[in-house]
mmCIF file of C-alpha atoms and ligand atoms in Angstrom:
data_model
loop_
_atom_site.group_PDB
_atom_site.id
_atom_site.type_symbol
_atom_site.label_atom_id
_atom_site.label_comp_id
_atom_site.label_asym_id
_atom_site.label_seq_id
_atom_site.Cartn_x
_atom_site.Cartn_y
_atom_site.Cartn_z
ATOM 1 C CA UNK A 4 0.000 0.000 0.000
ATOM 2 C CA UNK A 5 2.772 2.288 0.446
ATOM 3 C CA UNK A 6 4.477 1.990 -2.935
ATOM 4 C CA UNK A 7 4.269 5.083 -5.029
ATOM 5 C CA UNK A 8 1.124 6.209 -6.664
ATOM 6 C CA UNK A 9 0.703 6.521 -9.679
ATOM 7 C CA UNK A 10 0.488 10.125 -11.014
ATOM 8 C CA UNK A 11 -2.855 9.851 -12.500
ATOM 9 C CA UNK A 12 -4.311 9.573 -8.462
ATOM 10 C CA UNK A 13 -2.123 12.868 -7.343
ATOM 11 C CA UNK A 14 -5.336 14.299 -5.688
ATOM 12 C CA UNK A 15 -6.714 17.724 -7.921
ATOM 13 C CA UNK A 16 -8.519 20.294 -6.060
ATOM 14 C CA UNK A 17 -9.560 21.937 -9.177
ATOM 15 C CA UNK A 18 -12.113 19.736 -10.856
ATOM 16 C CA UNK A 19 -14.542 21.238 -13.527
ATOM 17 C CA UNK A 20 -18.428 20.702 -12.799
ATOM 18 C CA UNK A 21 -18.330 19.417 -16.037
ATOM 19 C CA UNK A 22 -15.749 17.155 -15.390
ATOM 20 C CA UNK A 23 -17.745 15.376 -12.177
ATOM 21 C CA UNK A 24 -20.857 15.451 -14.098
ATOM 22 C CA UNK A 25 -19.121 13.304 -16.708
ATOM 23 C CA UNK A 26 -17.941 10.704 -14.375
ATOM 24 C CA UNK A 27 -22.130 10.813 -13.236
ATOM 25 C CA UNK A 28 -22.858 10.384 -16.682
ATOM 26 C CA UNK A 29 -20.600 7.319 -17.374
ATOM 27 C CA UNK A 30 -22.166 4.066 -17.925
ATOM 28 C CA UNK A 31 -22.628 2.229 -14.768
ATOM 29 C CA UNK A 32 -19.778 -0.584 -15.146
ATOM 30 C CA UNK A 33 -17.291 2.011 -16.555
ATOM 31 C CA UNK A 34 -17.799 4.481 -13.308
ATOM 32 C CA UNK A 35 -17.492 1.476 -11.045
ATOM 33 C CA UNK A 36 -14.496 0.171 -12.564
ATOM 34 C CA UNK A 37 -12.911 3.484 -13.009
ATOM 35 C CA UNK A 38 -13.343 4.204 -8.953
ATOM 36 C CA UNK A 39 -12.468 0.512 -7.946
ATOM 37 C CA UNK A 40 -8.882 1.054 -9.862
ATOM 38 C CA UNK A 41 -8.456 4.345 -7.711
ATOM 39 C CA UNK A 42 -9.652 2.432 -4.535
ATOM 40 C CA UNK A 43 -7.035 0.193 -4.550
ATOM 41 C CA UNK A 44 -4.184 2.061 -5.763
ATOM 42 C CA UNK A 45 -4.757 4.011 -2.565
ATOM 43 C CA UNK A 46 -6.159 1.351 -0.145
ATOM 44 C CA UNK A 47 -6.452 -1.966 0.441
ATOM 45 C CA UNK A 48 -10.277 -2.621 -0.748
ATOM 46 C CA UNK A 49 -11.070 -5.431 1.759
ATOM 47 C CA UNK A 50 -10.642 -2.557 4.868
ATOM 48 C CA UNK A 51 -12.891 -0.825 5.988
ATOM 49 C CA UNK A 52 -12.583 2.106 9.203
ATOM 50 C CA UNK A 53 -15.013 1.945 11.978
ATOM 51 C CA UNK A 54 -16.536 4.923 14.022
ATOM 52 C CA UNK A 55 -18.904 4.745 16.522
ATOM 53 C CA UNK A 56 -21.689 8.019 17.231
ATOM 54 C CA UNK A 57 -22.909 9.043 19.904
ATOM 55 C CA UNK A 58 -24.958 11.683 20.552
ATOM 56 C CA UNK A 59 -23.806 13.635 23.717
ATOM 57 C CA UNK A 60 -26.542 16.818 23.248
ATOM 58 C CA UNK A 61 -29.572 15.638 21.829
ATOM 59 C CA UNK A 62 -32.891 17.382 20.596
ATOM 60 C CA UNK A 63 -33.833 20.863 21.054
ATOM 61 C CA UNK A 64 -31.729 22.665 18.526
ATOM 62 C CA UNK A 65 -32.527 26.552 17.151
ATOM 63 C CA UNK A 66 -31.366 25.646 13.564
ATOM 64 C CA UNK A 67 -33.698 24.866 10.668
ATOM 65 C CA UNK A 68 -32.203 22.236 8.898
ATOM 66 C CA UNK A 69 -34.929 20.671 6.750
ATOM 67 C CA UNK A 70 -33.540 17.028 6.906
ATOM 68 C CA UNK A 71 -32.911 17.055 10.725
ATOM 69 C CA UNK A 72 -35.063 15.377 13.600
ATOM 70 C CA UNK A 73 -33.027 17.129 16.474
ATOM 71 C CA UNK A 74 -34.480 20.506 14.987
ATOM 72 C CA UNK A 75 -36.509 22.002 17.773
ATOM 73 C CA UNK A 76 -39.133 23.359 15.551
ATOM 74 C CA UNK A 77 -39.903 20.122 13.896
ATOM 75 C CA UNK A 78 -42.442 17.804 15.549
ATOM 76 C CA UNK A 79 -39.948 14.491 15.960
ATOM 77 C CA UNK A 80 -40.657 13.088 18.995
ATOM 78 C CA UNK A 81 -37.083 13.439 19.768
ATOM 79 C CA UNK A 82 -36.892 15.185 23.158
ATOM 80 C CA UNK A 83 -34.316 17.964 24.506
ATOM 81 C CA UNK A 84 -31.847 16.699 26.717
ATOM 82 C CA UNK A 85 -28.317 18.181 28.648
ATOM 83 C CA UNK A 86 -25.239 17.976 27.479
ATOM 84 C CA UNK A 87 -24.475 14.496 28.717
ATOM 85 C CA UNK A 88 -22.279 13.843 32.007
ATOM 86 C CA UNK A 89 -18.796 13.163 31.080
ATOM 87 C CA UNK A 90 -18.608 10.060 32.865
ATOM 88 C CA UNK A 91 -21.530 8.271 31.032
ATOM 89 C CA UNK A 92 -19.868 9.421 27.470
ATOM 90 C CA UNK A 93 -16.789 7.507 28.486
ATOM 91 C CA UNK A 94 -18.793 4.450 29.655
ATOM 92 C CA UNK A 95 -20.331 4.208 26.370
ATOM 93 C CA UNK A 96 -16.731 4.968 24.692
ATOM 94 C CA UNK A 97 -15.206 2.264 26.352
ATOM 95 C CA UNK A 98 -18.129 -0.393 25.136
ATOM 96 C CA UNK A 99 -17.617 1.006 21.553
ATOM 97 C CA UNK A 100 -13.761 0.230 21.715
ATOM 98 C CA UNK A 101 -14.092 -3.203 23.036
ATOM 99 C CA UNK A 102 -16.837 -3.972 20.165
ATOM 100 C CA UNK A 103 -14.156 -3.219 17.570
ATOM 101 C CA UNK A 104 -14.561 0.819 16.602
ATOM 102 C CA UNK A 105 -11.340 2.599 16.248
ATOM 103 C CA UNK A 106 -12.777 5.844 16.427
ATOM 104 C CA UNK A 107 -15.598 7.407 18.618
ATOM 105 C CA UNK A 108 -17.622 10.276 17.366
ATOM 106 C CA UNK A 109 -19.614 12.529 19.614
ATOM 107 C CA UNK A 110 -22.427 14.964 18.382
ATOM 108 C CA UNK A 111 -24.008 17.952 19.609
ATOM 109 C CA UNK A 112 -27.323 19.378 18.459
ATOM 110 C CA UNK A 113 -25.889 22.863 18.708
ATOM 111 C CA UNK A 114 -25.983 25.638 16.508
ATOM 112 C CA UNK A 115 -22.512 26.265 17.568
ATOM 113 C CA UNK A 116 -20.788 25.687 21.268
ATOM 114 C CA UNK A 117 -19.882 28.059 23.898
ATOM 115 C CA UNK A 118 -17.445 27.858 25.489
ATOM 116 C CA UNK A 119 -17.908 26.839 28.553
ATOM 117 C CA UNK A 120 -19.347 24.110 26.626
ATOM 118 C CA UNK A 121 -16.058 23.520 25.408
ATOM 119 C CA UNK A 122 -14.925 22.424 29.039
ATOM 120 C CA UNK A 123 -16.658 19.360 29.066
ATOM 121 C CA UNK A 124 -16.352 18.271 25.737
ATOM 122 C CA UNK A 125 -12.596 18.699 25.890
ATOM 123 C CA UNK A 126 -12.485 16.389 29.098
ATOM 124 C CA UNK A 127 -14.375 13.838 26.756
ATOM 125 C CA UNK A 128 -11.759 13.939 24.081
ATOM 126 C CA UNK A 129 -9.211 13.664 26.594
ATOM 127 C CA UNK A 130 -10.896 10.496 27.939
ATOM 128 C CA UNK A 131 -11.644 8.943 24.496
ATOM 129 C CA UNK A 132 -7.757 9.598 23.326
ATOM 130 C CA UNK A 133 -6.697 7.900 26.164
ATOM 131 C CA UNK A 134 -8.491 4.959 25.697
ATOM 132 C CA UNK A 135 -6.339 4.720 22.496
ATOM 133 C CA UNK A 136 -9.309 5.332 20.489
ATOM 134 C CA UNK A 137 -9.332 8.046 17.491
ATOM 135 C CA UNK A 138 -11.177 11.115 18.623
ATOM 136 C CA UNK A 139 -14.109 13.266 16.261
ATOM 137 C CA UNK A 140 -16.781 15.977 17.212
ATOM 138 C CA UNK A 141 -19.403 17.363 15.665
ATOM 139 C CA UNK A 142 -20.513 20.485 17.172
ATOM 140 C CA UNK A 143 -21.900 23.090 14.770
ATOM 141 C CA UNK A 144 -19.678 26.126 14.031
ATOM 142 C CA UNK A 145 -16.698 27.084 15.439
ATOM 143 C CA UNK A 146 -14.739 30.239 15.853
ATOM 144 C CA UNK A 147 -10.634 29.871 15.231
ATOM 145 C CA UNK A 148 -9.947 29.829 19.075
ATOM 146 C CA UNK A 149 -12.163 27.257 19.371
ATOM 147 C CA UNK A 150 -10.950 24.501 16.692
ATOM 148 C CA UNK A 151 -7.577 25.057 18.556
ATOM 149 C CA UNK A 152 -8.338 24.495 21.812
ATOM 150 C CA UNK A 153 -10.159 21.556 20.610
ATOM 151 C CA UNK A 154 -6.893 20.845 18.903
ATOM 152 C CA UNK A 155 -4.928 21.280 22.295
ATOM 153 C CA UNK A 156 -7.590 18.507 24.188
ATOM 154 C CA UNK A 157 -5.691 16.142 21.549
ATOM 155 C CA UNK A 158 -9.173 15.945 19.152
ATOM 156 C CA UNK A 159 -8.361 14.146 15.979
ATOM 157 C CA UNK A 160 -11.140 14.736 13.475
ATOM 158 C CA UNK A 161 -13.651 17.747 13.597
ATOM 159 C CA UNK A 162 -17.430 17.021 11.023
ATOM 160 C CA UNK A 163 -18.740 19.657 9.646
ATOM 161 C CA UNK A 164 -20.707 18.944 6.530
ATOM 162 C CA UNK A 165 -21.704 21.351 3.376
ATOM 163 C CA UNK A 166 -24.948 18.897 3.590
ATOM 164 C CA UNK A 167 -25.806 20.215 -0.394
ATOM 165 C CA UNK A 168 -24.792 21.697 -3.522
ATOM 166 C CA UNK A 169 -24.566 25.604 -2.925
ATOM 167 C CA UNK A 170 -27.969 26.317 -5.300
ATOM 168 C CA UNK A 171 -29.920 23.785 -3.134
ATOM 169 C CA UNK A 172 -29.139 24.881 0.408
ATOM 170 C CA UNK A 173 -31.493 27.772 0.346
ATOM 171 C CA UNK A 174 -34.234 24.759 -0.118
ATOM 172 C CA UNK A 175 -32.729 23.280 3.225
ATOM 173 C CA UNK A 176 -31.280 25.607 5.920
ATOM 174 C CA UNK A 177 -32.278 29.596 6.477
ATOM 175 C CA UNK A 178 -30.849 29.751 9.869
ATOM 176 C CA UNK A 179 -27.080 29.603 8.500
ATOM 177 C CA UNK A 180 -25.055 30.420 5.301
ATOM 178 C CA UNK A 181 -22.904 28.340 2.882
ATOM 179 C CA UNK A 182 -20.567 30.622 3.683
ATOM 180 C CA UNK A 183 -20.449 30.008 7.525
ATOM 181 C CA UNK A 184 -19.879 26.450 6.735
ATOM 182 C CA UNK A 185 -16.850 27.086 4.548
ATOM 183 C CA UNK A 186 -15.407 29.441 7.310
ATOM 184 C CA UNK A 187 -15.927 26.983 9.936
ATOM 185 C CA UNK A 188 -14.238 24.302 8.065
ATOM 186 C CA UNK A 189 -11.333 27.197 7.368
ATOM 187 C CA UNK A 190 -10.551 27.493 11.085
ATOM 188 C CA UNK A 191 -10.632 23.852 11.521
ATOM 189 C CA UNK A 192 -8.274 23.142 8.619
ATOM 190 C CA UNK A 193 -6.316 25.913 10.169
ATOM 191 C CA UNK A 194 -6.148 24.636 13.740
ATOM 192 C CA UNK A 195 -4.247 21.292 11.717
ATOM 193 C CA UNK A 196 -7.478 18.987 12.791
ATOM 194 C CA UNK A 197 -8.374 16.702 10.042
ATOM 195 C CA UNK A 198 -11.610 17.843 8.719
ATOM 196 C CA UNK A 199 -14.373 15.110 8.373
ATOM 197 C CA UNK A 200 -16.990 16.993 5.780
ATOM 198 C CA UNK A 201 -19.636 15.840 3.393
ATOM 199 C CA UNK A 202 -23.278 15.892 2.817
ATOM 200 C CA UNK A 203 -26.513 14.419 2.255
ATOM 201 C CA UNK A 204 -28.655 12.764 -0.653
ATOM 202 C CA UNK A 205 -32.419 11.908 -1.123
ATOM 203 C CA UNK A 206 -33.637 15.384 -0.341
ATOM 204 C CA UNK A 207 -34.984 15.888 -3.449
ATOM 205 C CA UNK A 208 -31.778 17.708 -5.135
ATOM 206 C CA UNK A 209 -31.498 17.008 -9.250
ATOM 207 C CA UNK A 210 -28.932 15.462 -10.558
ATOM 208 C CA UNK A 211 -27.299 18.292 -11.016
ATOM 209 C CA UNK A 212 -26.866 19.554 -7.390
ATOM 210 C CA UNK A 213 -25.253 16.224 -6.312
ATOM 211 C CA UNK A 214 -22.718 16.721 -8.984
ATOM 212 C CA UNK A 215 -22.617 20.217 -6.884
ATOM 213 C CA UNK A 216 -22.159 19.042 -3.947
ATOM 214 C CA UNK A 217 -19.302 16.805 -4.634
ATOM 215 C CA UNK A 218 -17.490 19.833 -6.746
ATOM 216 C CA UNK A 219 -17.530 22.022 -3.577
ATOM 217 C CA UNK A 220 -16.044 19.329 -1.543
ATOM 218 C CA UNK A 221 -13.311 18.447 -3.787
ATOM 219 C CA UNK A 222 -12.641 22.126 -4.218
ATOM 220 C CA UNK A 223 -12.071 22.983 -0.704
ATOM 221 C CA UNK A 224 -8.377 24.327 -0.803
ATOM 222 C CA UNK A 225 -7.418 20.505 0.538
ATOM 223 C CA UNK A 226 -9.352 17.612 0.276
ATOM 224 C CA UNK A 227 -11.588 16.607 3.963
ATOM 225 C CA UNK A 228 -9.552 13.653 5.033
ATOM 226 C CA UNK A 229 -13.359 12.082 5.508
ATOM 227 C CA UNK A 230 -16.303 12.497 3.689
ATOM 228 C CA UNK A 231 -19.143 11.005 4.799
ATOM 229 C CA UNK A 232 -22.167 10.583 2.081
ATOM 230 C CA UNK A 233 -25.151 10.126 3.600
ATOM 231 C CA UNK A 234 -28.168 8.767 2.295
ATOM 232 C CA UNK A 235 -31.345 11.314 3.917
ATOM 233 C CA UNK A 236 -32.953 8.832 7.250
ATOM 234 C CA UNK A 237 -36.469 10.258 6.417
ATOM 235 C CA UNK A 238 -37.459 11.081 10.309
ATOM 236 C CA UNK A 239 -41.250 11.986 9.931
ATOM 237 C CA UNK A 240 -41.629 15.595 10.897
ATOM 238 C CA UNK A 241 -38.926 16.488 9.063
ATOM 239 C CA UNK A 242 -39.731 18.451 4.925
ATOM 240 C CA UNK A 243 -37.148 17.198 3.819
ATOM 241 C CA UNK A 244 -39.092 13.645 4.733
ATOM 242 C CA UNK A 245 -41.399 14.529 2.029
ATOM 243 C CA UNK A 246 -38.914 14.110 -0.691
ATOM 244 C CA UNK A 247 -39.155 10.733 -3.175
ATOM 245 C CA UNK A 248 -36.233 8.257 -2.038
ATOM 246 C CA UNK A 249 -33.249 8.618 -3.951
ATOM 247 C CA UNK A 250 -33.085 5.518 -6.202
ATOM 248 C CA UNK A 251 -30.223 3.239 -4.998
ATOM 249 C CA UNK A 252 -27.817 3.251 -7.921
ATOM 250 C CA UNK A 253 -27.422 6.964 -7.675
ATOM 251 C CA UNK A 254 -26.364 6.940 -4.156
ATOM 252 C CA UNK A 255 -23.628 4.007 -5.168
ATOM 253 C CA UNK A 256 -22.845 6.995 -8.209
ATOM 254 C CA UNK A 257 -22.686 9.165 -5.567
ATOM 255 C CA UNK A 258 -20.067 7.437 -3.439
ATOM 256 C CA UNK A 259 -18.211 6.377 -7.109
ATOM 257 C CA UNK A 260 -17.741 9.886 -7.616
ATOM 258 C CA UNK A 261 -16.456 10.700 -4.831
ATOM 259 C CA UNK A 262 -13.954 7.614 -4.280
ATOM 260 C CA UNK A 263 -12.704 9.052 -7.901
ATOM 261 C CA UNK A 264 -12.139 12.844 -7.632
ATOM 262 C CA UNK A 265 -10.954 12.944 -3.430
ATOM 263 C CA UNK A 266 -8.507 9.690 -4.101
ATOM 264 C CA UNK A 267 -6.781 9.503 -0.826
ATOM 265 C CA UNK A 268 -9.809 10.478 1.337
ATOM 266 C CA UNK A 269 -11.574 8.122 3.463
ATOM 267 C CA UNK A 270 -15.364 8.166 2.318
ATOM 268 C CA UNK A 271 -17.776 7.349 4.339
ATOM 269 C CA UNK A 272 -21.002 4.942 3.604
ATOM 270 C CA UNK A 273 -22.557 6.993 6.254
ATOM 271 C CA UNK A 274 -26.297 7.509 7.379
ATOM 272 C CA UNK A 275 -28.787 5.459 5.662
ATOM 273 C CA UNK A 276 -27.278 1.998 6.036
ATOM 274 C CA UNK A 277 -30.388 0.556 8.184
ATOM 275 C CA UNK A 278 -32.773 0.724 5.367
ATOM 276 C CA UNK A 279 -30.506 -0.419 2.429
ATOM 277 C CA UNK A 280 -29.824 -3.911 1.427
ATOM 278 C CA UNK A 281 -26.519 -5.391 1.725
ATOM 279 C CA UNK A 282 -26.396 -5.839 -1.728
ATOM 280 C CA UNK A 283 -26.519 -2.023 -2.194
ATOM 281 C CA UNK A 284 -23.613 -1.596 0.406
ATOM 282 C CA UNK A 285 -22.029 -3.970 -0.979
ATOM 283 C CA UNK A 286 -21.937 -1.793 -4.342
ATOM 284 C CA UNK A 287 -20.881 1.235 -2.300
ATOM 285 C CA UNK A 288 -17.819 -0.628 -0.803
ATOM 286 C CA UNK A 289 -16.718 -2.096 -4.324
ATOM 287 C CA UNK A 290 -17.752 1.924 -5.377
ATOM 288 C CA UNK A 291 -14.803 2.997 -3.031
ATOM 289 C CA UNK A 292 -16.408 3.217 0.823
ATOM 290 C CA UNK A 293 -13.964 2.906 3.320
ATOM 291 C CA UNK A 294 -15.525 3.824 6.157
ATOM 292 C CA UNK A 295 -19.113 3.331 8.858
ATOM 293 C CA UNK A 296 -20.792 3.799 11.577
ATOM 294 C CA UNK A 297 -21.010 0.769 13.684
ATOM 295 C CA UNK A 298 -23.358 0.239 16.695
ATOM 296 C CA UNK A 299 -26.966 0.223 16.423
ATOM 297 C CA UNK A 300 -27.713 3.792 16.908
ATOM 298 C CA UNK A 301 -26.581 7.326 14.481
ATOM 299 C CA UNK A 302 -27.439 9.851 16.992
ATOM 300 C CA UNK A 303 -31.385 9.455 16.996
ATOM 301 C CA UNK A 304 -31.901 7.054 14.463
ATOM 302 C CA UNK A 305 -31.473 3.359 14.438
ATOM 303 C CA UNK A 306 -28.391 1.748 12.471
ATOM 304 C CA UNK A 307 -27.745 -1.589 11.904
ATOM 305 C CA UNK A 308 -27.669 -3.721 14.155
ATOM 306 C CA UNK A 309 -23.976 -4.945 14.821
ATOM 307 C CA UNK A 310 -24.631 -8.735 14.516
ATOM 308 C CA UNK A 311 -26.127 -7.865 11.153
ATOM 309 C CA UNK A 312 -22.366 -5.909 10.313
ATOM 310 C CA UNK A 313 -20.896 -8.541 11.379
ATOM 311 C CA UNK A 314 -22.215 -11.108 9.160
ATOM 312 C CA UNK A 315 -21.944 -8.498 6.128
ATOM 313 C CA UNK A 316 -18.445 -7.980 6.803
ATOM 314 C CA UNK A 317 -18.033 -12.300 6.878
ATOM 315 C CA UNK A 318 -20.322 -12.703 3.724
ATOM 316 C CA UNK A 319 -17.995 -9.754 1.699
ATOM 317 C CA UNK A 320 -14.714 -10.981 3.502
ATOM 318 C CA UNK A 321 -14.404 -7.378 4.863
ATOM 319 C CA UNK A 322 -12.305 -6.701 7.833
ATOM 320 C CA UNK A 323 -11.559 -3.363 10.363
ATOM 321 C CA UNK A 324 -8.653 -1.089 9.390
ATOM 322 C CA UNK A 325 -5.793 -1.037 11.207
ATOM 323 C CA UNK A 326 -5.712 2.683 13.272
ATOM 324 C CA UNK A 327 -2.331 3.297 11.505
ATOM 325 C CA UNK A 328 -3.923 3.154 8.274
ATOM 326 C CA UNK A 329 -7.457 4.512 9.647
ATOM 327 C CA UNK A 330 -5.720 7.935 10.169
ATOM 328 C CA UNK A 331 -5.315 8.513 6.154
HETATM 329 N N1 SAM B 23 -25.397 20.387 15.052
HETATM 330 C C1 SAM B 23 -24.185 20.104 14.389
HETATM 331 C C2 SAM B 23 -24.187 20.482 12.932
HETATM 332 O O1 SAM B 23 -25.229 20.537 12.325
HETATM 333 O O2 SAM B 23 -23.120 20.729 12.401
HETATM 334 C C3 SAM B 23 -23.718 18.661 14.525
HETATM 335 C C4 SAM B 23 -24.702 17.526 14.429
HETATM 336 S S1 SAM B 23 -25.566 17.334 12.864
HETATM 337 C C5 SAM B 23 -26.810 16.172 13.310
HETATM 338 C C6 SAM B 23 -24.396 16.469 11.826
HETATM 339 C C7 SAM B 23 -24.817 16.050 10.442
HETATM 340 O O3 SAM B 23 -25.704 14.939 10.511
HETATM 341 C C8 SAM B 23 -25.560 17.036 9.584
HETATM 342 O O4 SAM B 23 -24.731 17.991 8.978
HETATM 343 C C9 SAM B 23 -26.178 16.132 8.532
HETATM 344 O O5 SAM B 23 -25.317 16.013 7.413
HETATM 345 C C10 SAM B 23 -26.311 14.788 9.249
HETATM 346 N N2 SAM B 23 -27.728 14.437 9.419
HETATM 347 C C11 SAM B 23 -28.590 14.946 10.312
HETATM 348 N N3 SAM B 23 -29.818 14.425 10.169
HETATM 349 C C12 SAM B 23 -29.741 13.547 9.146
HETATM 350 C C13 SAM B 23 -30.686 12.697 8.503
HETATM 351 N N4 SAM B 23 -31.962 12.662 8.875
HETATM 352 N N5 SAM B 23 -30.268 11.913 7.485
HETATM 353 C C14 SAM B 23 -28.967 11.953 7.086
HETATM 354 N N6 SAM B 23 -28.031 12.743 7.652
HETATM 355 C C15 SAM B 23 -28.405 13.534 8.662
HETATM 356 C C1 DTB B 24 -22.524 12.630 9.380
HETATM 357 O O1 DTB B 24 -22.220 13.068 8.255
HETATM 358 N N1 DTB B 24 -23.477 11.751 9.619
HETATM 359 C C2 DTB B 24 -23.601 11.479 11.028
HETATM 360 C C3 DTB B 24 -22.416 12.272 11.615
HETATM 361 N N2 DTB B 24 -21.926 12.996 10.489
HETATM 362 C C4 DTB B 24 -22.583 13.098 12.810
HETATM 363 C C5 DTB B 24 -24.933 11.812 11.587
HETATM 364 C C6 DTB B 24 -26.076 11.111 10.930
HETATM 365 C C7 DTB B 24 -27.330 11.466 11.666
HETATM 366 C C8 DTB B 24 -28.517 10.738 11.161
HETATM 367 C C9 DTB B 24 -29.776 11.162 11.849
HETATM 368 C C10 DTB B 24 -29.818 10.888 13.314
HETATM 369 O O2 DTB B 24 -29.489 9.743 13.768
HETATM 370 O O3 DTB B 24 -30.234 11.761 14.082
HETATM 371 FE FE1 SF4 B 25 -29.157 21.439 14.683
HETATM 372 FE FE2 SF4 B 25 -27.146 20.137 13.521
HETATM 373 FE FE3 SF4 B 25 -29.671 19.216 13.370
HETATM 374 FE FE4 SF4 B 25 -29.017 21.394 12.010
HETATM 375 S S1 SF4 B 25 -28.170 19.323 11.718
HETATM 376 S S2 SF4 B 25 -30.856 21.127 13.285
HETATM 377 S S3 SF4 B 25 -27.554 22.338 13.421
HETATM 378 S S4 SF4 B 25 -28.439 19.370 15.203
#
């Protein structure tokens, strides 16, 4: 894996639109082929990283985001709770280590934290690090002092996700800009975190916006080091629930895509997993996924359970990456 790469994979942060909706375009086989090559000239293709979520603030947020069942004005059923106690967050830390997750994620339905916030979460981070276990928050925006004190707790990976294509997000969030997205991945890229950022499809976006979506990410000025593509959990309540479900090969285009124009990134089959077959995971791991959550919970939502991973990692002879390699 560590031989030299090609120079065909050297990874370009100035794709065309045109250019990513040309790999959309390209006949099924051809796009799958053409990402499996760049898969495993970068990776091993039978490895696959493992992240755990938990959701440390839950319900009871002041954004808008259309797709989002923690959204305070949207009728859920998901109730508003504290930020959780420190001690319980490493309880559940420790059980997501010893069922085989190298990296624990912990989310916060926050428009953005303050910072006495901060306090707690950065005891968290400590505690998860020194479990051996890779470190990533999502929190909501975050000034430059912020990202590096985060930084200075010994955080690994901060998520923060451009959710759309720039034309679309109007249709999904008022309550923040693209713009305050882009600067909050800035100060994290800035503070030397890795940046885990991607978005979200099913919401009734055209073809057109996911080939969008994917140009903004792989024009950042540096690729995210993770990009999670999630497929919309429809939470009823929600608009964006009202949208027709995204048909399953474009998701797997989706992921293609990706895997082809953000080479040495890990992407992420993220969200969406419970209600897919393993057949159409299956697709998105030959497609160029690296990367899950395991456990049997996103933050709200329910995700497969983990006997049901385990027998789909057995049945595609898939096995957890190493942390070494897990840190791409
Ligand atoms: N409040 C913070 C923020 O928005 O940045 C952090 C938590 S927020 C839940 C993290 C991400 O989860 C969102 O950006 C979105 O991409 C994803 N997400 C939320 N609800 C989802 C859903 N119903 N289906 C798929 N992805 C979802
Ligand atoms: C991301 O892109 N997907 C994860 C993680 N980052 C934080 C969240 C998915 C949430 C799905 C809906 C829920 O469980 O509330
Ligand atoms: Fe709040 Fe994040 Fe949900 Fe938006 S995605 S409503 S910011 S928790």
């Amino acid at each position: 894996m560590n031989a030299p790469l090609p120079a065909d994979t050297a990874p370009r942060t100035d794709w065309t639109r045109e250019e990513i909706a040309a790999l959309f375009a390209l006949p099924f086989a051809e796009l799958m082929f053409r990402a499996a090559s760049v898969h495993r000239r970068n990776f091993d293709p039978s490895e696959v990283q493992i992240s755990t979520l938990l959701s440390i603030k839950t319900g009871g947020c002041p954004e808008d985001c259309a797709y989002c069942p923690q959204a305070a004005q949207y009728d859920t059923g998901v109730k508003a709770e504290k930020l959780m106690d420190v001690e319980a967050v490493l309880t559940d830390a420790r059980k997501a280590k010893e069922a085989g997750a190298s990296r624990f994620c912990m989310g916060a339905a926050w428009r953005s934290p303050k910072d006495k916030d901060l306090d707690a979460v950065c005891t968290m981070i400590e505690g998860v690090k020194a479990m051996g276990l890779e470190s990533c928050v999502t929190l909501g925006m975050l000034t430059g002092p912020q990202a590096q004190r985060l930084k200075g707790a010994g955080l690994d990976y901060y998520n923060h996700n451009l959710d759309t294509s720039p034309e679309h997000y109007r249709h999904i969030i008022s309550t923040r800009t693209y713009q305050d997205r882009l600067d909050t991945l800035e100060h994290v890229r800035n503070a030397g975190l890795n940046v885990c950022c991607g978005g979200i499809v099913g919401m009734g976006e055209s073809a057109a916006d996911r080939t969008g979506m994917i140009h903004a990410l792989a024009t950042l000025p540096e690729h995210p080091q993770s990009v999670p593509i999630n497929a919309l959990v429809a939470v009823k309540g929600t608009p964006a629930a009202q949208a027709a479900a995204l048909d399953a090969i474009d998701f797997v285009r989706t992921i293609a895509v990706a895997r082809i124009v953000m080479p040495r990134s890990m992407v992420r089959l993220s969200a969406g997993r419970e209600s897919m077959s393993q057949e159409t995971q299956a697709l998105c791991f030959l497609a160029g996924a690296n990367s899950i959550f395991y456990g049997e919970k996103l933050l709200t939502t329910p995700n497969p359970e983990t006997d049901a991973d385990k027998a789909l990692f057995a049945r595609l002879g898939m096995r957890s990456m190493p942390l070494k390699d897990a840190g791409h």
